[in-house]
Amino acid sequence: MKQSQLFTKTRWEDPADETSKNAKLLIRAGFIHKEMAGVYDYLPLGLKVLRKIENIIREEMNKIGGEEVLLTTLQSPDLWQKTDRWDENKVDNWFKTKLASGGDLGLANTHEEPITALLVHHLNSYKDFPKYIYQFQTKFRNELRAKSGIMRTREFLMKDLYSFSRNEEEFKEFYEKCATAYMNIFTRVGLGEVTFRTVASGGAFTSDFTDEFQTLSESGEDVIYVDKNKKIAINKEVYTDETLEKLDLNRSDLVEEKAIEVGNIFPLGTRYTDSLGLNFRDEDGLLHPVIMGSYGIGLGRLLGTIVEVLSDDGGIVWPKEVAPFSIHLVQIGISDEVKTVSENLYQTLIKNNIEVLFDDREASAGEKLADADLLGIPFRVVVSEKTLKAESFEIKKRASGEILYLNETELIELCQ
Ligand code: ATP
Ligand code: MG
């Protein structure tokens, strides 16, 4: 893509109404736009990153047997009344609205109810299980506070998967598989080293623990205690002598840290399947309840976390797998030769299926290089009068600042 054709502009001042690093940098770099508190638009560059994150999650969910669907966000009260989650005293973050023809509607804050109710029409024999169903869909939550940029918003995309199993053993097997898939996802988006599976409370529905995936960051809203050797953590909310003993953890091995919950996995037992009548018949025709689990990852929260954790003073630093482009090709100077060499390199890279952002704008070198740092694309290649004289291209790695001198073939190899 040519940068001269990109409608978004970078800006140098921090937006006055943002306190979080992720929102400041993403707005300055033109990745997102703020509609109002807790509500953000994704612009071309931001959408590219979001889609890459989505595809990584999709690949990992498909690998463990996930089947993708797309449920509606408009929800009728009767389903949610059956599970006692329509009442605002029970669920305090509903957005509700009215039908023109009369009656209430809710904008889904999660999807346990609709997925369970619809499966009653499809699953009924032991032969139909287990099933793992997921989607990428917008959730609406009337969050009280929205001060963490895109990490806590009132409208956000979530990958939510629901597992349906015949017994605890079958449920647990998938639960562990999904935990492994989650770590693969967080590793692929560049957060593997600082993300910990974290024991948390079971919430209202289960006496079991649940597992959160927490990424260490000063901007996090949660406090966790981390055992870095065992690579596991425990949320402050369940940090008691009794739990430590149960988990075989020692107080002296644990370090207190602030962290961002990037995902979680949740045993639900028969809480929803009972209320909504999702059962199955075994070989002998006997009826059994279905054991359910839910598994969420917030895409915007994950994107924001990458920015919080990996950016530096110059701007954003995208890990390779989620970067909007692999190469930022920066043309400095407007002589015919500079133009020709950079245009040719741009075409060659495209032919080799490398994603390039080509800064062909007429702007000063200082402005272009500062923009390249702000945008955070992994490899920056400058073509200028000075570089024309050299035999090779000068490549700067955004993350480390390391400089490489490579010919065209080597540059292509670097990106593949
Ligand atoms: P939190 O405790 O942070 O409010 P939650 O327990 O409400 O999270 P879930 O309902 O389990 O979270 O949602 C699954 C995932 O969706 C979370 O792990 C997080 O990544 C994301 N998420 C939850 N709420 C928001 C929000 N308001 N904005 C953006 N992402 C969110
Ligand atoms: Mg919440």
PDB file of C-alpha atoms in Angstrom, residues 204-348:
ATOM      1  CA  ALA A 204     -21.277 -17.236  40.759  1.00  0.00           C
ATOM      2  CA  PHE A 205     -21.824 -20.529  38.970  1.00  0.00           C
ATOM      3  CA  THR A 206     -19.102 -22.922  39.951  1.00  0.00           C
ATOM      4  CA  SER A 207     -17.219 -23.863  43.087  1.00  0.00           C
ATOM      5  CA  ASP A 208     -14.235 -24.746  40.883  1.00  0.00           C
ATOM      6  CA  PHE A 209     -11.533 -22.282  40.057  1.00  0.00           C
ATOM      7  CA  THR A 210     -11.465 -20.708  36.645  1.00  0.00           C
ATOM      8  CA  ASP A 211      -8.374 -19.779  34.662  1.00  0.00           C
ATOM      9  CA  GLU A 212      -7.488 -16.338  33.460  1.00  0.00           C
ATOM     10  CA  PHE A 213      -4.657 -15.455  31.140  1.00  0.00           C
ATOM     11  CA  GLN A 214      -2.949 -12.424  32.597  1.00  0.00           C
ATOM     12  CA  THR A 215      -0.302 -10.301  30.863  1.00  0.00           C
ATOM     13  CA  LEU A 216       2.076  -8.429  33.162  1.00  0.00           C
ATOM     14  CA  SER A 217       1.703  -4.672  32.751  1.00  0.00           C
ATOM     15  CA  GLU A 218       1.714  -1.640  35.028  1.00  0.00           C
ATOM     16  CA  SER A 219      -1.481  -0.523  33.305  1.00  0.00           C
ATOM     17  CA  GLY A 220      -3.323  -3.700  34.323  1.00  0.00           C
ATOM     18  CA  GLU A 221      -6.432  -3.533  36.518  1.00  0.00           C
ATOM     19  CA  ASP A 222      -5.742  -6.872  38.225  1.00  0.00           C
ATOM     20  CA  VAL A 223      -3.243  -7.883  40.883  1.00  0.00           C
ATOM     21  CA  ILE A 224      -1.765 -11.357  40.577  1.00  0.00           C
ATOM     22  CA  TYR A 225       0.940 -13.375  42.321  1.00  0.00           C
ATOM     23  CA  VAL A 226       3.331 -15.037  39.914  1.00  0.00           C
ATOM     24  CA  ASP A 227       5.544 -18.079  40.300  1.00  0.00           C
ATOM     25  CA  LYS A 228       7.929 -17.415  37.413  1.00  0.00           C
ATOM     26  CA  ASN A 229       9.637 -20.804  37.613  1.00  0.00           C
ATOM     27  CA  LYS A 230       6.425 -22.775  37.480  1.00  0.00           C
ATOM     28  CA  LYS A 231       5.022 -20.242  34.995  1.00  0.00           C
ATOM     29  CA  ILE A 232       1.722 -19.990  36.790  1.00  0.00           C
ATOM     30  CA  ALA A 233       0.001 -17.271  38.771  1.00  0.00           C
ATOM     31  CA  ILE A 234      -2.841 -16.775  41.181  1.00  0.00           C
ATOM     32  CA  ASN A 235      -5.286 -13.869  41.227  1.00  0.00           C
ATOM     33  CA  LYS A 236      -5.392 -11.716  44.374  1.00  0.00           C
ATOM     34  CA  GLU A 237      -9.076 -12.561  44.736  1.00  0.00           C
ATOM     35  CA  VAL A 238      -8.219 -16.199  45.607  1.00  0.00           C
ATOM     36  CA  TYR A 239      -4.848 -15.560  47.285  1.00  0.00           C
ATOM     37  CA  THR A 240      -5.392 -17.426  50.553  1.00  0.00           C
ATOM     38  CA  ASP A 241      -3.337 -19.980  52.482  1.00  0.00           C
ATOM     39  CA  GLU A 242      -5.940 -22.587  51.660  1.00  0.00           C
ATOM     40  CA  THR A 243      -5.711 -22.006  47.896  1.00  0.00           C
ATOM     41  CA  LEU A 244      -1.923 -21.872  47.932  1.00  0.00           C
ATOM     42  CA  GLU A 245      -1.848 -25.241  49.624  1.00  0.00           C
ATOM     43  CA  LYS A 246      -4.354 -26.702  47.197  1.00  0.00           C
ATOM     44  CA  LEU A 247      -2.215 -25.535  44.271  1.00  0.00           C
ATOM     45  CA  ASP A 248       1.056 -26.520  45.898  1.00  0.00           C
ATOM     46  CA  LEU A 249       2.421 -22.974  45.709  1.00  0.00           C
ATOM     47  CA  ASN A 250       4.689 -21.252  48.243  1.00  0.00           C
ATOM     48  CA  ARG A 251       4.129 -17.672  49.312  1.00  0.00           C
ATOM     49  CA  SER A 252       7.901 -17.087  49.149  1.00  0.00           C
ATOM     50  CA  ASP A 253       8.070 -18.068  45.437  1.00  0.00           C
ATOM     51  CA  LEU A 254       5.367 -15.588  44.446  1.00  0.00           C
ATOM     52  CA  VAL A 255       5.875 -12.026  43.206  1.00  0.00           C
ATOM     53  CA  GLU A 256       3.052  -9.474  43.249  1.00  0.00           C
ATOM     54  CA  GLU A 257       2.417  -7.956  39.796  1.00  0.00           C
ATOM     55  CA  LYS A 258      -0.176  -5.840  38.026  1.00  0.00           C
ATOM     56  CA  ALA A 259      -1.667  -7.546  34.999  1.00  0.00           C
ATOM     57  CA  ILE A 260      -4.226  -7.327  32.187  1.00  0.00           C
ATOM     58  CA  GLU A 261      -6.732 -10.175  31.764  1.00  0.00           C
ATOM     59  CA  VAL A 262      -6.403 -10.954  28.054  1.00  0.00           C
ATOM     60  CA  GLY A 263      -8.510 -14.097  28.135  1.00  0.00           C
ATOM     61  CA  ASN A 264     -10.223 -16.573  30.357  1.00  0.00           C
ATOM     62  CA  ILE A 265     -11.605 -20.092  30.392  1.00  0.00           C
ATOM     63  CA  PHE A 266     -14.507 -21.062  32.545  1.00  0.00           C
ATOM     64  CA  PRO A 267     -16.148 -24.317  33.655  1.00  0.00           C
ATOM     65  CA  LEU A 268     -19.921 -23.789  33.585  1.00  0.00           C
ATOM     66  CA  GLY A 269     -21.100 -27.253  34.607  1.00  0.00           C
ATOM     67  CA  THR A 270     -24.792 -27.656  33.809  1.00  0.00           C
ATOM     68  CA  ARG A 271     -25.777 -24.101  34.799  1.00  0.00           C
ATOM     69  CA  TYR A 272     -27.097 -23.204  31.324  1.00  0.00           C
ATOM     70  CA  THR A 273     -27.766 -26.610  29.827  1.00  0.00           C
ATOM     71  CA  ASP A 274     -30.144 -27.427  32.699  1.00  0.00           C
ATOM     72  CA  SER A 275     -32.067 -24.166  32.469  1.00  0.00           C
ATOM     73  CA  LEU A 276     -32.377 -24.325  28.688  1.00  0.00           C
ATOM     74  CA  GLY A 277     -32.941 -28.077  28.357  1.00  0.00           C
ATOM     75  CA  LEU A 278     -29.822 -29.225  26.487  1.00  0.00           C
ATOM     76  CA  ASN A 279     -29.554 -32.956  27.300  1.00  0.00           C
ATOM     77  CA  PHE A 280     -28.461 -36.110  25.518  1.00  0.00           C
ATOM     78  CA  ARG A 281     -29.468 -39.779  25.515  1.00  0.00           C
ATOM     79  CA  ASP A 282     -26.805 -42.409  26.152  1.00  0.00           C
ATOM     80  CA  GLU A 283     -26.583 -45.870  24.511  1.00  0.00           C
ATOM     81  CA  ASP A 284     -29.369 -47.100  26.776  1.00  0.00           C
ATOM     82  CA  GLY A 285     -31.669 -44.206  26.066  1.00  0.00           C
ATOM     83  CA  LEU A 286     -31.109 -42.573  29.450  1.00  0.00           C
ATOM     84  CA  LEU A 287     -31.132 -38.771  29.611  1.00  0.00           C
ATOM     85  CA  HIS A 288     -28.037 -36.863  30.875  1.00  0.00           C
ATOM     86  CA  PRO A 289     -27.204 -33.176  31.301  1.00  0.00           C
ATOM     87  CA  VAL A 290     -24.526 -31.651  29.066  1.00  0.00           C
ATOM     88  CA  ILE A 291     -21.376 -30.227  30.694  1.00  0.00           C
ATOM     89  CA  MET A 292     -20.451 -26.817  29.359  1.00  0.00           C
ATOM     90  CA  GLY A 293     -17.463 -24.497  29.364  1.00  0.00           C
ATOM     91  CA  SER A 294     -16.846 -21.023  27.973  1.00  0.00           C
ATOM     92  CA  TYR A 295     -13.615 -19.573  26.630  1.00  0.00           C
ATOM     93  CA  GLY A 296     -13.192 -15.868  25.836  1.00  0.00           C
ATOM     94  CA  ILE A 297     -10.566 -13.600  24.361  1.00  0.00           C
ATOM     95  CA  GLY A 298     -11.175  -9.883  23.790  1.00  0.00           C
ATOM     96  CA  LEU A 299      -9.572  -8.908  20.465  1.00  0.00           C
ATOM     97  CA  GLY A 300      -9.368  -5.184  21.183  1.00  0.00           C
ATOM     98  CA  ARG A 301      -8.089  -5.838  24.677  1.00  0.00           C
ATOM     99  CA  LEU A 302      -5.377  -8.078  23.240  1.00  0.00           C
ATOM    100  CA  LEU A 303      -4.420  -5.493  20.615  1.00  0.00           C
ATOM    101  CA  GLY A 304      -4.279  -2.780  23.284  1.00  0.00           C
ATOM    102  CA  THR A 305      -2.179  -5.015  25.520  1.00  0.00           C
ATOM    103  CA  ILE A 306       0.386  -5.556  22.748  1.00  0.00           C
ATOM    104  CA  VAL A 307       0.739  -1.764  22.507  1.00  0.00           C
ATOM    105  CA  GLU A 308       0.924  -1.319  26.294  1.00  0.00           C
ATOM    106  CA  VAL A 309       3.601  -3.958  26.712  1.00  0.00           C
ATOM    107  CA  LEU A 310       5.787  -3.643  23.623  1.00  0.00           C
ATOM    108  CA  SER A 311       5.802   0.036  22.601  1.00  0.00           C
ATOM    109  CA  ASP A 312       8.760   2.334  23.347  1.00  0.00           C
ATOM    110  CA  ASP A 313       9.439   6.084  23.430  1.00  0.00           C
ATOM    111  CA  GLY A 314       9.345   6.299  19.635  1.00  0.00           C
ATOM    112  CA  GLY A 315       5.953   4.662  19.259  1.00  0.00           C
ATOM    113  CA  ILE A 316       4.384   1.278  18.639  1.00  0.00           C
ATOM    114  CA  VAL A 317       6.405  -1.924  18.136  1.00  0.00           C
ATOM    115  CA  TRP A 318       4.404  -4.636  16.367  1.00  0.00           C
ATOM    116  CA  PRO A 319       5.495  -8.256  16.606  1.00  0.00           C
ATOM    117  CA  LYS A 320       5.928  -9.853  13.193  1.00  0.00           C
ATOM    118  CA  GLU A 321       2.748 -11.952  13.156  1.00  0.00           C
ATOM    119  CA  VAL A 322       0.341  -9.102  13.894  1.00  0.00           C
ATOM    120  CA  ALA A 323       2.090  -6.162  12.213  1.00  0.00           C
ATOM    121  CA  PRO A 324      -0.065  -4.374   9.609  1.00  0.00           C
ATOM    122  CA  PHE A 325       2.844  -4.716   7.153  1.00  0.00           C
ATOM    123  CA  SER A 326       6.239  -6.484   7.222  1.00  0.00           C
ATOM    124  CA  ILE A 327       8.218  -3.687   5.613  1.00  0.00           C
ATOM    125  CA  HIS A 328       7.970   0.052   5.809  1.00  0.00           C
ATOM    126  CA  LEU A 329       9.696   1.250   2.650  1.00  0.00           C
ATOM    127  CA  VAL A 330      10.597   4.894   3.104  1.00  0.00           C
ATOM    128  CA  GLN A 331      11.553   6.981   0.094  1.00  0.00           C
ATOM    129  CA  ILE A 332      13.566  10.027   1.081  1.00  0.00           C
ATOM    130  CA  GLY A 333      14.201  12.644  -1.590  1.00  0.00           C
ATOM    131  CA  ILE A 334      12.409  13.169  -4.882  1.00  0.00           C
ATOM    132  CA  SER A 335      15.122  12.700  -7.499  1.00  0.00           C
ATOM    133  CA  ASP A 336      14.116  10.489 -10.428  1.00  0.00           C
ATOM    134  CA  GLU A 337      16.621   7.865  -9.403  1.00  0.00           C
ATOM    135  CA  VAL A 338      15.370   7.637  -5.811  1.00  0.00           C
ATOM    136  CA  LYS A 339      11.814   7.405  -7.108  1.00  0.00           C
ATOM    137  CA  THR A 340      12.646   4.674  -9.620  1.00  0.00           C
ATOM    138  CA  VAL A 341      14.686   2.558  -7.225  1.00  0.00           C
ATOM    139  CA  SER A 342      12.073   2.723  -4.469  1.00  0.00           C
ATOM    140  CA  GLU A 343       9.164   2.077  -6.859  1.00  0.00           C
ATOM    141  CA  ASN A 344      11.009  -0.941  -8.311  1.00  0.00           C
ATOM    142  CA  LEU A 345      11.765  -2.339  -4.874  1.00  0.00           C
ATOM    143  CA  TYR A 346       8.101  -1.827  -3.921  1.00  0.00           C
ATOM    144  CA  GLN A 347       6.953  -3.801  -6.973  1.00  0.00           C
ATOM    145  CA  THR A 348       9.473  -6.595  -6.358  1.00  0.00           C
TER     146      THR A 348
END
